[in-house]
CSV table of C-alpha atoms and ligand atoms in Angstrom, one decimal:
chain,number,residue,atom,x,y,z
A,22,UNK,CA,0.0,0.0,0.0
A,23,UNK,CA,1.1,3.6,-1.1
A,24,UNK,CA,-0.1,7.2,-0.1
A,25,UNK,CA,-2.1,9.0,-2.8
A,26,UNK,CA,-0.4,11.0,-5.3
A,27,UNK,CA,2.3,13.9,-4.6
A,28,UNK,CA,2.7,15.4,-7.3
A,29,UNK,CA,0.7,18.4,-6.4
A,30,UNK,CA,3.3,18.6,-3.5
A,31,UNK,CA,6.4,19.4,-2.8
A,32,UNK,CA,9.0,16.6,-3.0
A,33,UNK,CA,8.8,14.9,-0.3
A,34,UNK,CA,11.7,14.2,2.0
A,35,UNK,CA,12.3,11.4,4.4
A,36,UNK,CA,15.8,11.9,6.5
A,37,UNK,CA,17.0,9.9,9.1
A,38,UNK,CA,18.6,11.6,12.0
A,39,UNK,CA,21.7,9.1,13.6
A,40,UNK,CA,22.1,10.7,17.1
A,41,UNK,CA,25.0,9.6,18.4
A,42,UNK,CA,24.6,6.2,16.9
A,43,UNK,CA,27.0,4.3,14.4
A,44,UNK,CA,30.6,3.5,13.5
A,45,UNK,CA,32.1,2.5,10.0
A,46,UNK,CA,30.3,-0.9,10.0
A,47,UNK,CA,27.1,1.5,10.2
A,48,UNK,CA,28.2,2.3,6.1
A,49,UNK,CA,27.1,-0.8,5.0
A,50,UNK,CA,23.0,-0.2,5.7
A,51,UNK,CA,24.0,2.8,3.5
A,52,UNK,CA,25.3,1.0,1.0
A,53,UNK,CA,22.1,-1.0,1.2
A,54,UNK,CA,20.1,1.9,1.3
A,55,UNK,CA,21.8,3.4,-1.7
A,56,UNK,CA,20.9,0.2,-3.9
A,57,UNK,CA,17.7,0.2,-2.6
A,58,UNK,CA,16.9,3.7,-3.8
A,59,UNK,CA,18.3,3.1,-7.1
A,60,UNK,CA,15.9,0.2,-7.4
A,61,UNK,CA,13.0,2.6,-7.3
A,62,UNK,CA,12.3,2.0,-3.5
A,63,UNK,CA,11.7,5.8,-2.8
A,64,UNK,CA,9.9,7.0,-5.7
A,65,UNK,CA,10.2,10.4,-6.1
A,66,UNK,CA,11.6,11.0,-2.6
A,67,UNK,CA,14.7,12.5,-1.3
A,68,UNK,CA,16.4,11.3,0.9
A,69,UNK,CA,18.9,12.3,3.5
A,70,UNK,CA,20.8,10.5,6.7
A,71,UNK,CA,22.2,12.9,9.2
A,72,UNK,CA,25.0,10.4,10.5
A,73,UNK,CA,27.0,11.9,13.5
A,74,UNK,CA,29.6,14.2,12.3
A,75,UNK,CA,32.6,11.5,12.6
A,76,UNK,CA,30.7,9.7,9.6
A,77,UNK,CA,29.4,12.9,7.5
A,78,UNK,CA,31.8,13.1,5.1
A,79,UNK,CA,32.2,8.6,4.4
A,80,UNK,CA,28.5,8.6,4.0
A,81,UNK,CA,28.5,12.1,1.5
A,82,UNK,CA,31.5,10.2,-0.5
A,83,UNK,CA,28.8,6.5,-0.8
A,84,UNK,CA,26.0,8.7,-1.6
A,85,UNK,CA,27.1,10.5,-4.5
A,86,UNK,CA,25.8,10.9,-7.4
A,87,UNK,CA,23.0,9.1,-5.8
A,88,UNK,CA,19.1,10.5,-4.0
A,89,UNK,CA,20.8,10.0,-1.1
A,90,UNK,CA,21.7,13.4,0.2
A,91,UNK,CA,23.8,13.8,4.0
A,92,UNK,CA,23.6,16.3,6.4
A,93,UNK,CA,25.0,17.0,10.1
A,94,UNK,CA,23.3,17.2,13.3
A,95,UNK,CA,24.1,20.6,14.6
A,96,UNK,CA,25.9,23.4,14.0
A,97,UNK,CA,27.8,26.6,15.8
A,98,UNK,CA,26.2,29.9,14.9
A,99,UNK,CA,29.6,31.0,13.8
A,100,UNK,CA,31.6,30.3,10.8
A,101,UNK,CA,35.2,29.5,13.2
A,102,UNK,CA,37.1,30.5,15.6
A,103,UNK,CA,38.2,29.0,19.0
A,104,UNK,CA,35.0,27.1,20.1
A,105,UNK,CA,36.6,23.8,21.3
A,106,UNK,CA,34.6,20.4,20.2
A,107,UNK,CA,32.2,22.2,18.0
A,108,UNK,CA,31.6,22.1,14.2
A,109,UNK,CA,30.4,25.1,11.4
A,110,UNK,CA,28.0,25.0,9.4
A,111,UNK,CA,30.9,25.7,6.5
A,112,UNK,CA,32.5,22.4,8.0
A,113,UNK,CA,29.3,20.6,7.1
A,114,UNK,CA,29.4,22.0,3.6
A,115,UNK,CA,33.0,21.3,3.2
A,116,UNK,CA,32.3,17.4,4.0
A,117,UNK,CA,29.0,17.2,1.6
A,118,UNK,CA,26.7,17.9,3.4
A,119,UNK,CA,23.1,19.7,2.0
A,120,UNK,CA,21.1,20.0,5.6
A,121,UNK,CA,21.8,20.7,9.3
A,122,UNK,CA,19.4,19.9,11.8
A,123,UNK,CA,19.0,22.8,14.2
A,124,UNK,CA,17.2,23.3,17.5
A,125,UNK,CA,16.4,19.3,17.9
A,126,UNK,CA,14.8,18.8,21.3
A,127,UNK,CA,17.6,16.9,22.4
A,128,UNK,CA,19.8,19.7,22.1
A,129,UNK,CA,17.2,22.1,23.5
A,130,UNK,CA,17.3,20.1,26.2
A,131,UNK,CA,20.5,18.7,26.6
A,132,UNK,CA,22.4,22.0,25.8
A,133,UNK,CA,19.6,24.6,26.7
A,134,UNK,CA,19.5,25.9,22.8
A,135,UNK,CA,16.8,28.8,23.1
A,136,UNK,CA,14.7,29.6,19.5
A,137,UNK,CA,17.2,32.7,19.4
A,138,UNK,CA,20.5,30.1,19.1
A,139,UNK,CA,18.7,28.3,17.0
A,140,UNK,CA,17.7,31.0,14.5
A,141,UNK,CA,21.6,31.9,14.6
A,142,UNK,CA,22.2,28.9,13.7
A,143,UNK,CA,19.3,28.6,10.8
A,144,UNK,CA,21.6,32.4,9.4
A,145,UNK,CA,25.0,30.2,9.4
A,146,UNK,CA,23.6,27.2,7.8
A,147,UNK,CA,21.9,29.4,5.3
A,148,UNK,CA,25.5,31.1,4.9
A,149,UNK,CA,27.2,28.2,4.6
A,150,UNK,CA,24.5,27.1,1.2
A,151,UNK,CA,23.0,24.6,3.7
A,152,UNK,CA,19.4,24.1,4.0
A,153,UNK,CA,18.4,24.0,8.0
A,154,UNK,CA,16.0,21.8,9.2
A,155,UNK,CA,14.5,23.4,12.2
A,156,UNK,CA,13.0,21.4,14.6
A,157,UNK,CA,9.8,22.1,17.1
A,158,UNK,CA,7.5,20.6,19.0
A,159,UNK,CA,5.8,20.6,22.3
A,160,UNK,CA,6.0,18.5,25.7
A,161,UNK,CA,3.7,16.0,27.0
A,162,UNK,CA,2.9,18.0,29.6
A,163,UNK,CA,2.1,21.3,26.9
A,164,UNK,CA,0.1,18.9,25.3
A,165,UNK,CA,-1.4,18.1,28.4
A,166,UNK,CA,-2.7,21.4,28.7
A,167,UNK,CA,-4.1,21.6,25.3
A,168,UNK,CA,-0.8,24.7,24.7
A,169,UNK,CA,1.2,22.6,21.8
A,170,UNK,CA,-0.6,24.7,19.0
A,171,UNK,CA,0.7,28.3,20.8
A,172,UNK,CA,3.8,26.6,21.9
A,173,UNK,CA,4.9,25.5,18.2
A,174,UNK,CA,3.7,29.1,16.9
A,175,UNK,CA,5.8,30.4,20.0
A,176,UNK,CA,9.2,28.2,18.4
A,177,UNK,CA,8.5,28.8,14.7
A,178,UNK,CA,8.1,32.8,15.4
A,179,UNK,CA,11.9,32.5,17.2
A,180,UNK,CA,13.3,29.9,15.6
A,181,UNK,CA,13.1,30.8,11.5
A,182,UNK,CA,14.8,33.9,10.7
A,183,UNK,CA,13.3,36.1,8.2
A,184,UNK,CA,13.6,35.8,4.4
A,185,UNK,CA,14.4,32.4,4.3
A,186,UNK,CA,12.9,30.9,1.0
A,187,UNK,CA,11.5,27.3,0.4
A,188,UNK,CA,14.8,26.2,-0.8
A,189,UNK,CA,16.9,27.3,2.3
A,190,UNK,CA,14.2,25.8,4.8
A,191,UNK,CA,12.7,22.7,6.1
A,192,UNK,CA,10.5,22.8,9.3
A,193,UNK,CA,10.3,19.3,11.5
A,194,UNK,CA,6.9,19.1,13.6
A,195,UNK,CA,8.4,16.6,16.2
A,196,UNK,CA,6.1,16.3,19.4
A,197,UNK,CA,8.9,15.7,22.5
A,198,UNK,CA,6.4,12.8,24.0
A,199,UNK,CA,6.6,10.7,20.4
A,200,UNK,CA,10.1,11.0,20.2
A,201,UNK,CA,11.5,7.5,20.9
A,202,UNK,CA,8.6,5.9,23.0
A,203,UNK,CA,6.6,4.2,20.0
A,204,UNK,CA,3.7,6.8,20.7
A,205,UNK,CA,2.2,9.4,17.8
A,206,UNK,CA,-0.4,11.5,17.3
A,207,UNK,CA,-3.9,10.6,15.9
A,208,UNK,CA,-3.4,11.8,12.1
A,209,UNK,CA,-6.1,14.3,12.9
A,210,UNK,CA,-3.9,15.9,15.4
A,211,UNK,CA,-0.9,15.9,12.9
A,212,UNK,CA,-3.3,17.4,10.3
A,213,UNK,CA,-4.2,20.2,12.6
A,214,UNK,CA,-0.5,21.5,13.7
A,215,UNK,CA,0.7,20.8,10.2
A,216,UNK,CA,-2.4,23.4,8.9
A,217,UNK,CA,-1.3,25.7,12.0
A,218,UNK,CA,2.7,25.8,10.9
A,219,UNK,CA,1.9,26.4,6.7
A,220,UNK,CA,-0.7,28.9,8.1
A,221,UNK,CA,2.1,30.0,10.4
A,222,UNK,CA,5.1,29.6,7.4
A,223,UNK,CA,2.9,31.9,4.9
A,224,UNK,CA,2.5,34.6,7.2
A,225,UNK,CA,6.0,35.0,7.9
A,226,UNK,CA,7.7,34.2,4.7
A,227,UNK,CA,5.1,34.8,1.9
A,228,UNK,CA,4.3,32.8,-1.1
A,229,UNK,CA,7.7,31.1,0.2
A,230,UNK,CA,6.0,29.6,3.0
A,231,UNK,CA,3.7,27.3,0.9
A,232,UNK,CA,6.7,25.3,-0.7
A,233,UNK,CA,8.6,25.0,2.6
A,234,UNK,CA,8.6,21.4,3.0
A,235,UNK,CA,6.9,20.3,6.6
A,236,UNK,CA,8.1,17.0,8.1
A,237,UNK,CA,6.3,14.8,10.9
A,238,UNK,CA,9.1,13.2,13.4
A,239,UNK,CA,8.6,10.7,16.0
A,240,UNK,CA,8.2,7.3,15.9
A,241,UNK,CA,7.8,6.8,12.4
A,242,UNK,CA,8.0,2.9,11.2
A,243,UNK,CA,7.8,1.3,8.1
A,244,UNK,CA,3.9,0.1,10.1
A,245,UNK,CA,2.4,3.9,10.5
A,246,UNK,CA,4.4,5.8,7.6
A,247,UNK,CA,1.9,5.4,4.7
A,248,UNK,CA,-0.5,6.4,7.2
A,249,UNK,CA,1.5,9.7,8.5
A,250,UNK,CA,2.8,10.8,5.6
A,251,UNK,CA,-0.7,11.0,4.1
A,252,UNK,CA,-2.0,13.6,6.2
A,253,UNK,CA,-2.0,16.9,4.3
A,254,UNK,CA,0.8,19.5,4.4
A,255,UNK,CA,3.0,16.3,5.5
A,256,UNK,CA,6.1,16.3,3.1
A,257,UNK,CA,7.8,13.9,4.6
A,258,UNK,CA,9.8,12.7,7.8
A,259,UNK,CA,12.4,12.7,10.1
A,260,UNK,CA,13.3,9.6,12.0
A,261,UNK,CA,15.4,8.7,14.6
A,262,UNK,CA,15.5,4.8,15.8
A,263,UNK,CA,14.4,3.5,12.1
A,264,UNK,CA,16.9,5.0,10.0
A,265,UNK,CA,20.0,2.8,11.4
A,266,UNK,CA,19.3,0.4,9.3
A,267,UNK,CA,18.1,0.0,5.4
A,268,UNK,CA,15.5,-2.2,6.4
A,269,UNK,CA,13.2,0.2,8.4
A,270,UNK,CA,14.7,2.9,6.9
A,271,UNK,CA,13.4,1.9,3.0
A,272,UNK,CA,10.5,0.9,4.8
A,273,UNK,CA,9.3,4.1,6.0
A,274,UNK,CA,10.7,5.5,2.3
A,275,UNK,CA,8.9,2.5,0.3
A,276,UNK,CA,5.6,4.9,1.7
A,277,UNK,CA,6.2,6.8,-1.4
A,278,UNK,CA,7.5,4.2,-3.8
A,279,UNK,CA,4.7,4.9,-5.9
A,280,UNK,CA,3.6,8.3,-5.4
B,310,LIG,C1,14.1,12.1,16.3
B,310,LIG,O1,14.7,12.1,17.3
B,310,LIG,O2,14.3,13.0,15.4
B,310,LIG,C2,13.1,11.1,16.1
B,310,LIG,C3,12.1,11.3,15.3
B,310,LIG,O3,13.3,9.9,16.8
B,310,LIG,P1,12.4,8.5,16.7
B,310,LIG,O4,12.1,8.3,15.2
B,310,LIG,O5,13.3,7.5,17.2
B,310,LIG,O6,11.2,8.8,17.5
């Protein structure tokens, strides 16, 4: 089974975000993943691993040529200088990478990022030619509470700078509770904040805002992708636990095989 056509939409996009999770070994499910594609098991998708930054550049060298793109996990807001253990945007770039994940929840968390580093960080990505995929997404407990639709509005307002087009921009709508446990939204609630954040994308950016591509993150599985990726205004998506390997991983991809 397939979702219905895309055609109308933008390309979709289905990247799998590492974490701090694989070693050289890990290449081969690339490889795999990499024949797979070129079998036709993405259809007109793109898509793109985000391997921790030890691997970026081993996986950009397998992938091209390839609809595999890479891209890194973070980034500093600046372009150099002496901030020890960290990684630019330009760094990325320089590896072959085309994305950066900014403003993940883990790194919200973990390393208190506020929607203001993670807009300076969207500017250096953009300066670098890389596309930033900015993450959001609300708490159980903001769920809870019935706030995620004013928190996300809250995030996207300080996390996207201004005048970013379609090309230099991908949003991920990744609710904190999904994230890992094996729980997601009903598709009704998906459809809602994904109407909220175009709504939300055109105001901001203009006639830009309707090509930006939307992703849904969290707990996505080769069982609930054809399903999630469905819903309108949901180009795609950005997985965590199921992209290690090229089975789960073209599994969630194989959603749009057809498409
Ligand atoms: C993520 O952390 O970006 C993610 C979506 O993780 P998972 O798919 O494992 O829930």
């Amino acid at each position: 089974m397939t979702i219905p056509s895309q055609t109308a939409r933008p390309r979709p996009l289905v990247a799998g975000n590492w974490k701090m999770n694989g070693l050289k070994p890990s290449l081969k499910e690339v490889s795999a993943m990499r024949s797979a594609v070129e079998a036709g098991g993405a259809g007109r998708a793109e898509l793109a691993l985000c391997p921790p930054a030890t691997l970026v550049m081993a996986v950009a060298e397998l992938c091209r040529g390839s609809a595999i793109t890479v891209g890194g996990q973070d980034c500093h807001a600046k372009a150099s200088g002496a901030h020890t253990g960290d990684i630019s945007a330009q760094m990325l770039k320089d590896c072959g990478a085309t994305y950066v994940i900014v403003g993940h929840s883990e790194r919200r968390t973990d390393h208190k990022e506020t929607d203001a580093d993670v807009a300076a960080k969207a500017l250096a990505a953009k300066s670098a030619g890389l596309v930033a995929i900015i993450c959001v997404g609300e708490t159980e407990a903001e769920r809870r509470a019935g706030q995620e639709l004013t928190v996300v509005a809250r995030q996207l307002e300080g996390s996207i700078p201004a005048d970013f087009t379609s090309a230099e921009l991908v949003v991920a709508y990744e609710p904190v509770w999904a994230i890992g446990t094996g729980l997601t939204p009903t598709t009704q609630d998906v459809a809602n904040m994904h109407a909220s954040i175009r709504g939300l994308l055109v105001k901001k950016l203009g006639e830009e805002g309707a090509g930006v591509r939307i992703l849904y993150g969290g707990s996505v599985k080769p069982g609930n992708a054809v399903e999630l990726m469905g819903v309108p205004d949901v180009d795609g998506a950005l997985v965590g636990g199921a992209s290690l390997t090229a089975k789960d991983f073209m599994g969630i991809a194989g959603a749009y095989a057809t498409a």
